[in-house]
mmCIF file with all atom_site columns, C-alpha atoms in Angstrom:
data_model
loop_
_atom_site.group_PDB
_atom_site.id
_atom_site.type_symbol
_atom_site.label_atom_id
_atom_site.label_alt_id
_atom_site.label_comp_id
_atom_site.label_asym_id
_atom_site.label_entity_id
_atom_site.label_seq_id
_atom_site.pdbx_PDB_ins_code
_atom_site.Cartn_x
_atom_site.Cartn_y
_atom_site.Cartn_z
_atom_site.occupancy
_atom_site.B_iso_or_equiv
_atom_site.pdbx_formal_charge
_atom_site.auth_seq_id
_atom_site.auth_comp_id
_atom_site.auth_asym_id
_atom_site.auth_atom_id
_atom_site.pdbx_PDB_model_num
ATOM 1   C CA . UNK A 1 1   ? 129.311 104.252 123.434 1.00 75.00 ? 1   UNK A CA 1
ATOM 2   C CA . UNK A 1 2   ? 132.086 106.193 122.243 1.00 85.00 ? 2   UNK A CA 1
ATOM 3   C CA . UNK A 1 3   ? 132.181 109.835 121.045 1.00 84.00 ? 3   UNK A CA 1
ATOM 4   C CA . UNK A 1 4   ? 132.337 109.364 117.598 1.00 88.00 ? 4   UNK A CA 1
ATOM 5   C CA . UNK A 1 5   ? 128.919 107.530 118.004 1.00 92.00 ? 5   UNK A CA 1
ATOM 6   C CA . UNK A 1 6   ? 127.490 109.570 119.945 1.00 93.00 ? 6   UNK A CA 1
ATOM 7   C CA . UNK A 1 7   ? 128.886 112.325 117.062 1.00 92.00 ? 7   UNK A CA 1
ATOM 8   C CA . UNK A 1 8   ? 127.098 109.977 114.216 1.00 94.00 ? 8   UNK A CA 1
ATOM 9   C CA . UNK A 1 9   ? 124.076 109.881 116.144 1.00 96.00 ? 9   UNK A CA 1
ATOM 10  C CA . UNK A 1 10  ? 123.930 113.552 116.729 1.00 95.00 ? 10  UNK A CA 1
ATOM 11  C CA . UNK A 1 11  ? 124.390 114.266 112.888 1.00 93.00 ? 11  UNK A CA 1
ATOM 12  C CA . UNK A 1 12  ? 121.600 111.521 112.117 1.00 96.00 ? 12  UNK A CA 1
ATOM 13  C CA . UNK A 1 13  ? 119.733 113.679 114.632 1.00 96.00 ? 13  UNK A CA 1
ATOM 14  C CA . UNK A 1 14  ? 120.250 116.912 112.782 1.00 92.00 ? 14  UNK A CA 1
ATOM 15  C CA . UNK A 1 15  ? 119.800 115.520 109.495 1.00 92.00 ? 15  UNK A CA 1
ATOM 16  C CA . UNK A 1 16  ? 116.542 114.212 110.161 1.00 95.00 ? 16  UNK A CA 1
ATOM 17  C CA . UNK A 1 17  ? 115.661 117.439 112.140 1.00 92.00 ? 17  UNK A CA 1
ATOM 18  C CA . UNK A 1 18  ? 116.292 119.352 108.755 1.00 89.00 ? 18  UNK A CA 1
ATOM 19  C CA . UNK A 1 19  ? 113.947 116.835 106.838 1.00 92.00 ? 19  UNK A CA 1
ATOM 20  C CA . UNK A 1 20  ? 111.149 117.789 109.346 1.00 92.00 ? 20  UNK A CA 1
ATOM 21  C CA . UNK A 1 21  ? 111.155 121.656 107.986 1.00 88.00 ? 21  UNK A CA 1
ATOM 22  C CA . UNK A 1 22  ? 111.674 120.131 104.807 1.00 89.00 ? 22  UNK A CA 1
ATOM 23  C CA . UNK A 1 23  ? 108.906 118.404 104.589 1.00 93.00 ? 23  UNK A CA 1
ATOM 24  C CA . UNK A 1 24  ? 107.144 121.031 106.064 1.00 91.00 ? 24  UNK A CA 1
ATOM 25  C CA . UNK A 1 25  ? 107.930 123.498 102.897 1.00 87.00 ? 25  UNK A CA 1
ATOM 26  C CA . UNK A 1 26  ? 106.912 120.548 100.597 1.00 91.00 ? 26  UNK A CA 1
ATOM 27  C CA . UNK A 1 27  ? 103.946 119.613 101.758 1.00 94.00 ? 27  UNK A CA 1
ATOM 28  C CA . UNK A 1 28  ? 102.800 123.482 102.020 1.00 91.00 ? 28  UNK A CA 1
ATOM 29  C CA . UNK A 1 29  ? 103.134 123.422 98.485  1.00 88.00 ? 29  UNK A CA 1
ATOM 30  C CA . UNK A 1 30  ? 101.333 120.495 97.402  1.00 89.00 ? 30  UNK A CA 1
ATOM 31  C CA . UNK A 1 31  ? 97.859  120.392 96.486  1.00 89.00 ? 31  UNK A CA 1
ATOM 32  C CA . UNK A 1 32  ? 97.394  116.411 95.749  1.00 91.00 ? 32  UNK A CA 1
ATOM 33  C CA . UNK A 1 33  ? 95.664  115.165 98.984  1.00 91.00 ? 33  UNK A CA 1
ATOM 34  C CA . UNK A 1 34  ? 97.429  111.739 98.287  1.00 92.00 ? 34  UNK A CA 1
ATOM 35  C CA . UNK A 1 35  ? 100.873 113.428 97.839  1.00 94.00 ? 35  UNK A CA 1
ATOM 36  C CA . UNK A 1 36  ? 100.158 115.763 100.897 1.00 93.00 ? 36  UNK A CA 1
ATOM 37  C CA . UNK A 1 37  ? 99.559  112.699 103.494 1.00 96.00 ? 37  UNK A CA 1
ATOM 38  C CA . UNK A 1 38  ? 102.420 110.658 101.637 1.00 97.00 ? 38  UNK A CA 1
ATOM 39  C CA . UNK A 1 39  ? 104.647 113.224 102.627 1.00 97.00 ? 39  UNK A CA 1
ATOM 40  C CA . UNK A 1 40  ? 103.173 113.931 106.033 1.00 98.00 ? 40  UNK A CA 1
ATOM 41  C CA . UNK A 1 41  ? 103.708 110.539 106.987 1.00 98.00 ? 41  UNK A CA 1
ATOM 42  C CA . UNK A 1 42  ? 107.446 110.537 105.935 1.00 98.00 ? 42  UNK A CA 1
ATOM 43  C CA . UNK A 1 43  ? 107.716 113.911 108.202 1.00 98.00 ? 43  UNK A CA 1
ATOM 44  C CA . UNK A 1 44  ? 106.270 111.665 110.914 1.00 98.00 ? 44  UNK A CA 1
ATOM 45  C CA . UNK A 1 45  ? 109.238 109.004 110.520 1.00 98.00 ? 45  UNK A CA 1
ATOM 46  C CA . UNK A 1 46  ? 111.715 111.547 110.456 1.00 97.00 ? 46  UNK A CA 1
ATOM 47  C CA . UNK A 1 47  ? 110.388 113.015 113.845 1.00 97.00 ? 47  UNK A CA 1
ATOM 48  C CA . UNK A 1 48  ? 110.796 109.398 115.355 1.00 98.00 ? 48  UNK A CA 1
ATOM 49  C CA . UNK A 1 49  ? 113.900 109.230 113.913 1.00 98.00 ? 49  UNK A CA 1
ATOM 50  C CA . UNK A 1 50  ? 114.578 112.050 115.995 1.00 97.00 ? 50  UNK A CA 1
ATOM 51  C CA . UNK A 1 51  ? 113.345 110.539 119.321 1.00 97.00 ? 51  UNK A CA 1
ATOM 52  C CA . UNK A 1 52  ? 114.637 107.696 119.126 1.00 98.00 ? 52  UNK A CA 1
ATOM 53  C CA . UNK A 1 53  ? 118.416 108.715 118.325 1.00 97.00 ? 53  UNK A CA 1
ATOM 54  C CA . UNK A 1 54  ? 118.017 111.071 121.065 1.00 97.00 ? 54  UNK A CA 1
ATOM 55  C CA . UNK A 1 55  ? 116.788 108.925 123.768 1.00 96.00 ? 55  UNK A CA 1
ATOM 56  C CA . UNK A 1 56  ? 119.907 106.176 122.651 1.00 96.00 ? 56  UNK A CA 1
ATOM 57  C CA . UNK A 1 57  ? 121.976 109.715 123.305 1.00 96.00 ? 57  UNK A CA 1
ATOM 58  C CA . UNK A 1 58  ? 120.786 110.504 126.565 1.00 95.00 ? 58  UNK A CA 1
ATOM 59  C CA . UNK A 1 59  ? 120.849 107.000 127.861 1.00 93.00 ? 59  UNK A CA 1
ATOM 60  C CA . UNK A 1 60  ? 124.498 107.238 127.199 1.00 89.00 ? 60  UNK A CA 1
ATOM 61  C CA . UNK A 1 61  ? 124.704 110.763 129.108 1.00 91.00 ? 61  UNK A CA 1
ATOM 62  C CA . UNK A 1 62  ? 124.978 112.705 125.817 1.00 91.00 ? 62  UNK A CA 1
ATOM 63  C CA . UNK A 1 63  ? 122.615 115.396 125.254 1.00 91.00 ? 63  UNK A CA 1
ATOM 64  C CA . UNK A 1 64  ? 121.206 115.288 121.144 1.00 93.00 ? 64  UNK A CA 1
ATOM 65  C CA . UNK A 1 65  ? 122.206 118.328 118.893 1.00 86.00 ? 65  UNK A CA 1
ATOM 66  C CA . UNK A 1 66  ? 118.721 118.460 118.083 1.00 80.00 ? 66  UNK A CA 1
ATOM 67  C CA . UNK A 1 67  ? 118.313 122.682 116.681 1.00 70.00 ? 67  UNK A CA 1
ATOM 68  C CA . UNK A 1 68  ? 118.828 123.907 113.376 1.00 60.00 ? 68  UNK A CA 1
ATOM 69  C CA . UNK A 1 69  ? 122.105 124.672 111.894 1.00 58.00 ? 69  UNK A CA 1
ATOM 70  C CA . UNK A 1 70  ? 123.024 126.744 108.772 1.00 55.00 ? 70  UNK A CA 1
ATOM 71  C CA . UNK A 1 71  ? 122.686 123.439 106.728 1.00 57.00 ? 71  UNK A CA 1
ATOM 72  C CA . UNK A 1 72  ? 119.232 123.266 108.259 1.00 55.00 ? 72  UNK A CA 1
ATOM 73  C CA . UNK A 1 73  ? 118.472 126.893 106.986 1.00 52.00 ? 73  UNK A CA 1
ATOM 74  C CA . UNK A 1 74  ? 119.540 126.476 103.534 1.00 55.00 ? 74  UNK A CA 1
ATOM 75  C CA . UNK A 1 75  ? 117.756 122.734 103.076 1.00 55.00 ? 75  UNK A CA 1
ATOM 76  C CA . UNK A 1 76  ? 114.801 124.613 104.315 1.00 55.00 ? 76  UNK A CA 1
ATOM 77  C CA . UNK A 1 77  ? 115.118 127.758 102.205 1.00 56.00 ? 77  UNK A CA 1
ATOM 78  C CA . UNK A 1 78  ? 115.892 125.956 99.059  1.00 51.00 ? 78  UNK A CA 1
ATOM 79  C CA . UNK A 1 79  ? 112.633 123.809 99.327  1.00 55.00 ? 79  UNK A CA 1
ATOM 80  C CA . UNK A 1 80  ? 110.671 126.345 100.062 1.00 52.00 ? 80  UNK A CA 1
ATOM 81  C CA . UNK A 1 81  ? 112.256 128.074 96.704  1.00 51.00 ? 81  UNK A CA 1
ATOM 82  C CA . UNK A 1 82  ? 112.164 125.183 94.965  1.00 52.00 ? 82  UNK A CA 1
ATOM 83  C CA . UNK A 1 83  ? 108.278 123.634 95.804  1.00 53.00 ? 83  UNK A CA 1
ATOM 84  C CA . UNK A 1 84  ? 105.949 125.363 93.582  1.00 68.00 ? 84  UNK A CA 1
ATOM 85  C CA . UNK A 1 85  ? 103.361 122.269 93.376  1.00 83.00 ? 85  UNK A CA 1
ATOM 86  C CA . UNK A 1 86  ? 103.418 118.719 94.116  1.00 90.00 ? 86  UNK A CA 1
ATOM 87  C CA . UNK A 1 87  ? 105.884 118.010 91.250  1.00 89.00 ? 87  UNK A CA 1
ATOM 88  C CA . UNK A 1 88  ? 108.817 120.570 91.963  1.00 88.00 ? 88  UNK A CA 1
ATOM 89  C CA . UNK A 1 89  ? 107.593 119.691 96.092  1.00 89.00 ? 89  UNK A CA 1
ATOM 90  C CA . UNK A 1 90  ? 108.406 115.786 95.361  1.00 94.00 ? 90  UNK A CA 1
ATOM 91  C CA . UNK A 1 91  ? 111.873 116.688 93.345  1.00 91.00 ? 91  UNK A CA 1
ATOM 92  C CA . UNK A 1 92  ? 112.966 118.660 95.855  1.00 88.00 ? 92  UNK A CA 1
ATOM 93  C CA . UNK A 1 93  ? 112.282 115.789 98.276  1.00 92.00 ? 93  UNK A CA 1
ATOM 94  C CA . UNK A 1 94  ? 114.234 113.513 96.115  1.00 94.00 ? 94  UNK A CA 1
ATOM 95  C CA . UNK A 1 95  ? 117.600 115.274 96.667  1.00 90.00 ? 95  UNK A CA 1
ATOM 96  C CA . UNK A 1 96  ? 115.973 115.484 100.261 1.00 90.00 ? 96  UNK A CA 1
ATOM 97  C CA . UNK A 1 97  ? 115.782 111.452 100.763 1.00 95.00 ? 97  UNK A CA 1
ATOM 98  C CA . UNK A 1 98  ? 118.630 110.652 98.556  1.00 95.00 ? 98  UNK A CA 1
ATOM 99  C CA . UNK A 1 99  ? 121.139 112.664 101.186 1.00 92.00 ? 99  UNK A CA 1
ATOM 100 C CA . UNK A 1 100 ? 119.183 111.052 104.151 1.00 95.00 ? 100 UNK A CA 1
ATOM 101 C CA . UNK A 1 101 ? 119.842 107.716 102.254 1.00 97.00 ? 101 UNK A CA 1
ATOM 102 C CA . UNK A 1 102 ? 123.673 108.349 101.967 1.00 96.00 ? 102 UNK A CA 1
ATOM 103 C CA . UNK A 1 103 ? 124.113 109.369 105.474 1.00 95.00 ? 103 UNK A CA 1
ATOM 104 C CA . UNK A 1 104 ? 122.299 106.647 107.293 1.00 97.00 ? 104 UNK A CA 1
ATOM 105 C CA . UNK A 1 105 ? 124.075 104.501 104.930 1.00 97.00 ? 105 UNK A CA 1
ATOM 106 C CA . UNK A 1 106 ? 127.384 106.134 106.011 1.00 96.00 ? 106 UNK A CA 1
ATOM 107 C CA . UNK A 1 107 ? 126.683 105.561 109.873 1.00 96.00 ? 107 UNK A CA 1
ATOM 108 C CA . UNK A 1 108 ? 126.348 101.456 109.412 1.00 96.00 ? 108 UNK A CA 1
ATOM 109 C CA . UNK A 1 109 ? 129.871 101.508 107.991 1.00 95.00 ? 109 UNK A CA 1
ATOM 110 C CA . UNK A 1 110 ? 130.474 102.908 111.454 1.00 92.00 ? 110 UNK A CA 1
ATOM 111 C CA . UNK A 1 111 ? 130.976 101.375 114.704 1.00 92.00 ? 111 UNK A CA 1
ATOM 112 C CA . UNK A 1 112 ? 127.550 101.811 116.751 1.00 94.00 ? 112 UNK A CA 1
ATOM 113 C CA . UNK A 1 113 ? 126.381 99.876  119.841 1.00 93.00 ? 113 UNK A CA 1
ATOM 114 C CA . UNK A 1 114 ? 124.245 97.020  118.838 1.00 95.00 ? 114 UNK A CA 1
ATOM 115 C CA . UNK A 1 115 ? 121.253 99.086  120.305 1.00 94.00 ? 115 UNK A CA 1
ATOM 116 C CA . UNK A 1 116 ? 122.248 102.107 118.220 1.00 96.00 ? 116 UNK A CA 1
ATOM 117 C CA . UNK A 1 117 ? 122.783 99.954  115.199 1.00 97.00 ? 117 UNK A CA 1
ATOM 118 C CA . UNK A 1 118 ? 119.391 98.294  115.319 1.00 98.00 ? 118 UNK A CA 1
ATOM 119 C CA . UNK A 1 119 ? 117.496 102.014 115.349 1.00 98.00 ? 119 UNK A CA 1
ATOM 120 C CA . UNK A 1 120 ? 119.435 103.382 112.725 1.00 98.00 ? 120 UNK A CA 1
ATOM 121 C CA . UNK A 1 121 ? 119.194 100.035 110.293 1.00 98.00 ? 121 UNK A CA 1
ATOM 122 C CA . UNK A 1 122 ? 115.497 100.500 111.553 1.00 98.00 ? 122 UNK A CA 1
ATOM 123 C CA . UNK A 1 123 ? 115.320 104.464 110.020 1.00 98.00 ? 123 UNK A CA 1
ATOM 124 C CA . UNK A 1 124 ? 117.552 103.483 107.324 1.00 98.00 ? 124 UNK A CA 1
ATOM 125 C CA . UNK A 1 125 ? 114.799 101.168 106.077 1.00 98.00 ? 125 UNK A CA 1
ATOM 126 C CA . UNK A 1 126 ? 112.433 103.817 106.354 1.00 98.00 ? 126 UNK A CA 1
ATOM 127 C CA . UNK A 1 127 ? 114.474 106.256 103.996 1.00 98.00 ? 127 UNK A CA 1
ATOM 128 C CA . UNK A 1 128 ? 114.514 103.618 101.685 1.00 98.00 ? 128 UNK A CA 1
ATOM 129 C CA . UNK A 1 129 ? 110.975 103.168 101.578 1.00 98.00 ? 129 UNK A CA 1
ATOM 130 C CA . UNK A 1 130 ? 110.409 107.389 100.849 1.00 98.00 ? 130 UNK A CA 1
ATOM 131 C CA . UNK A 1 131 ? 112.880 107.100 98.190  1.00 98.00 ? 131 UNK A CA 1
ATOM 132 C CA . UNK A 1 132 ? 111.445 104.302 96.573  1.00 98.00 ? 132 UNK A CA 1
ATOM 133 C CA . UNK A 1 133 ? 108.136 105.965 96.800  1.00 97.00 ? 133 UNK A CA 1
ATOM 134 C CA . UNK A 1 134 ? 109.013 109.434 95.765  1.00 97.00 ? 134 UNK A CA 1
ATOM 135 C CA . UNK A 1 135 ? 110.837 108.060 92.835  1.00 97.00 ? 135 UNK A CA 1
ATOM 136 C CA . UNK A 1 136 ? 107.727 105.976 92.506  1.00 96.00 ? 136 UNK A CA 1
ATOM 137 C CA . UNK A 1 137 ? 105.361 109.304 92.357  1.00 95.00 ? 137 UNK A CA 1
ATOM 138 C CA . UNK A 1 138 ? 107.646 111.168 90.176  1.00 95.00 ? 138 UNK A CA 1
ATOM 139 C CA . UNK A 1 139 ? 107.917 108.579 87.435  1.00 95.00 ? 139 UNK A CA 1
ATOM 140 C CA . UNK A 1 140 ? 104.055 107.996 87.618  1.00 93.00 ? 140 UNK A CA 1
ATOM 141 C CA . UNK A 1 141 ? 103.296 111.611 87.379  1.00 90.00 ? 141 UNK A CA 1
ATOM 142 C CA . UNK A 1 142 ? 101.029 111.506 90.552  1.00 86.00 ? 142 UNK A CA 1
ATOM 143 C CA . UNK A 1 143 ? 100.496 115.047 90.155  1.00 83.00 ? 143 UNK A CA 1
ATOM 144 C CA . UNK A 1 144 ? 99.167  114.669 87.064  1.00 84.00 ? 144 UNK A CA 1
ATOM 145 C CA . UNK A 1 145 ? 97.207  111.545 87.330  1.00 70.00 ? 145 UNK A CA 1
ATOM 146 C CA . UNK A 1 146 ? 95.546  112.651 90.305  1.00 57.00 ? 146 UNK A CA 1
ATOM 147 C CA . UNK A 1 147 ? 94.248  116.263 89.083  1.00 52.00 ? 147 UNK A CA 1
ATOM 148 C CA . UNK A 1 148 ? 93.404  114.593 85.863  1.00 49.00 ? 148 UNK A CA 1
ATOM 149 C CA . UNK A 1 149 ? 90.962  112.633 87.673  1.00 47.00 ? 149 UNK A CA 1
ATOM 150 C CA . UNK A 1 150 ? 89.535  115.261 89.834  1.00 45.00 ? 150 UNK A CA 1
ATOM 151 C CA . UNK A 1 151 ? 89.037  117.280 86.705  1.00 44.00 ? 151 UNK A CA 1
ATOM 152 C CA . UNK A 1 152 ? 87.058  114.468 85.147  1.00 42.00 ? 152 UNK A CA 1
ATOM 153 C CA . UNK A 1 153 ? 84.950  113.731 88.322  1.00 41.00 ? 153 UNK A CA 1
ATOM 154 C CA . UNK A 1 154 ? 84.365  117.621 88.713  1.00 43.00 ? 154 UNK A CA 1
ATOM 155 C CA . UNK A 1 155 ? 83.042  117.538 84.770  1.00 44.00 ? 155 UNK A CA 1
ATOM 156 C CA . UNK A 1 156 ? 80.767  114.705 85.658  1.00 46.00 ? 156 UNK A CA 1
ATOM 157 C CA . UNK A 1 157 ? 79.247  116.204 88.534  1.00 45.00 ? 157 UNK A CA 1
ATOM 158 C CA . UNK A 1 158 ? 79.175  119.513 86.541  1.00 48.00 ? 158 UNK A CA 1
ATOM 159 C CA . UNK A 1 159 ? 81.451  121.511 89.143  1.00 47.00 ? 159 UNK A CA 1
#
């Protein structure tokens, strides 16, 4: 593999590092249980993202760029800032996904090792998917819909 795979891999690597703390901040500040493990389970991909890169890395006798840089810091601070609920959590994850989208779509217009190519078509599908589903929740109004509901059922039960 040459180096400027290895370098795409590496900023895959950090870019899906960031998304971990990201995700962290958002799903601190949701309070929809459905939102809350929708978003946990994205954090989950992203961490395999992360392994897997990193073992293709090492197998090639690279070592994965795997801590936080100042682009880190700020994607963390600003959704931190910007999650105040499960709405303003899921929009900040929407500028999140849609820069995770753009890069894994920039490294297939690169040339990767067929091995390398497979894992990252493999995560790119995956950042599709939390897109789709985050564009999904906010055009739904999850947030809404969901403590709706738990207002009615608390009514009914006279909570």
């Amino acid at each position: 593999m040459n180096k400027t795979a290895v370098h795409k891999l590496n900023d895959l690597i950090q870019l899906d590092a960031d998304a971990v703390l990201a995700y962290q901040q958002a799903i601190d500040a949701c309070e929809v249980s459905e939102v809350r493990r929708k978003l946990k389970s994205f954090q989950d991909d992203h961490q395999q993202h992360i392994n897997d890169l990193a073992e293709i890395v090492r197998a090639k006798g690279e070592e994965p760029k795997i801590k936080r840089d100042l682009k880190g810091f700020l994607i963390e601070g600003f959704t931190a800032i910007a999650s105040r609920g499960d709405h303003s959590a899921l929009l900040s994850m929407l500028g999140n996904e849609e820069l995770s989208n753009h890069m894994y779509e920039a490294a297939l217009k690169t040339e990767l090792p067929n091995e390398a190519r497979a894992v990252v078509e493999r995560n790119r599908g995956d950042e599709e998917r939390h897109l789709a589903w985050i564009k999904e929740a906010i055009a739904g109004r999850l947030w809404e819909i969901k403590e709706g509901a738990a207002a009615v059922e608390q009514d009914e039960h006279g909570k």
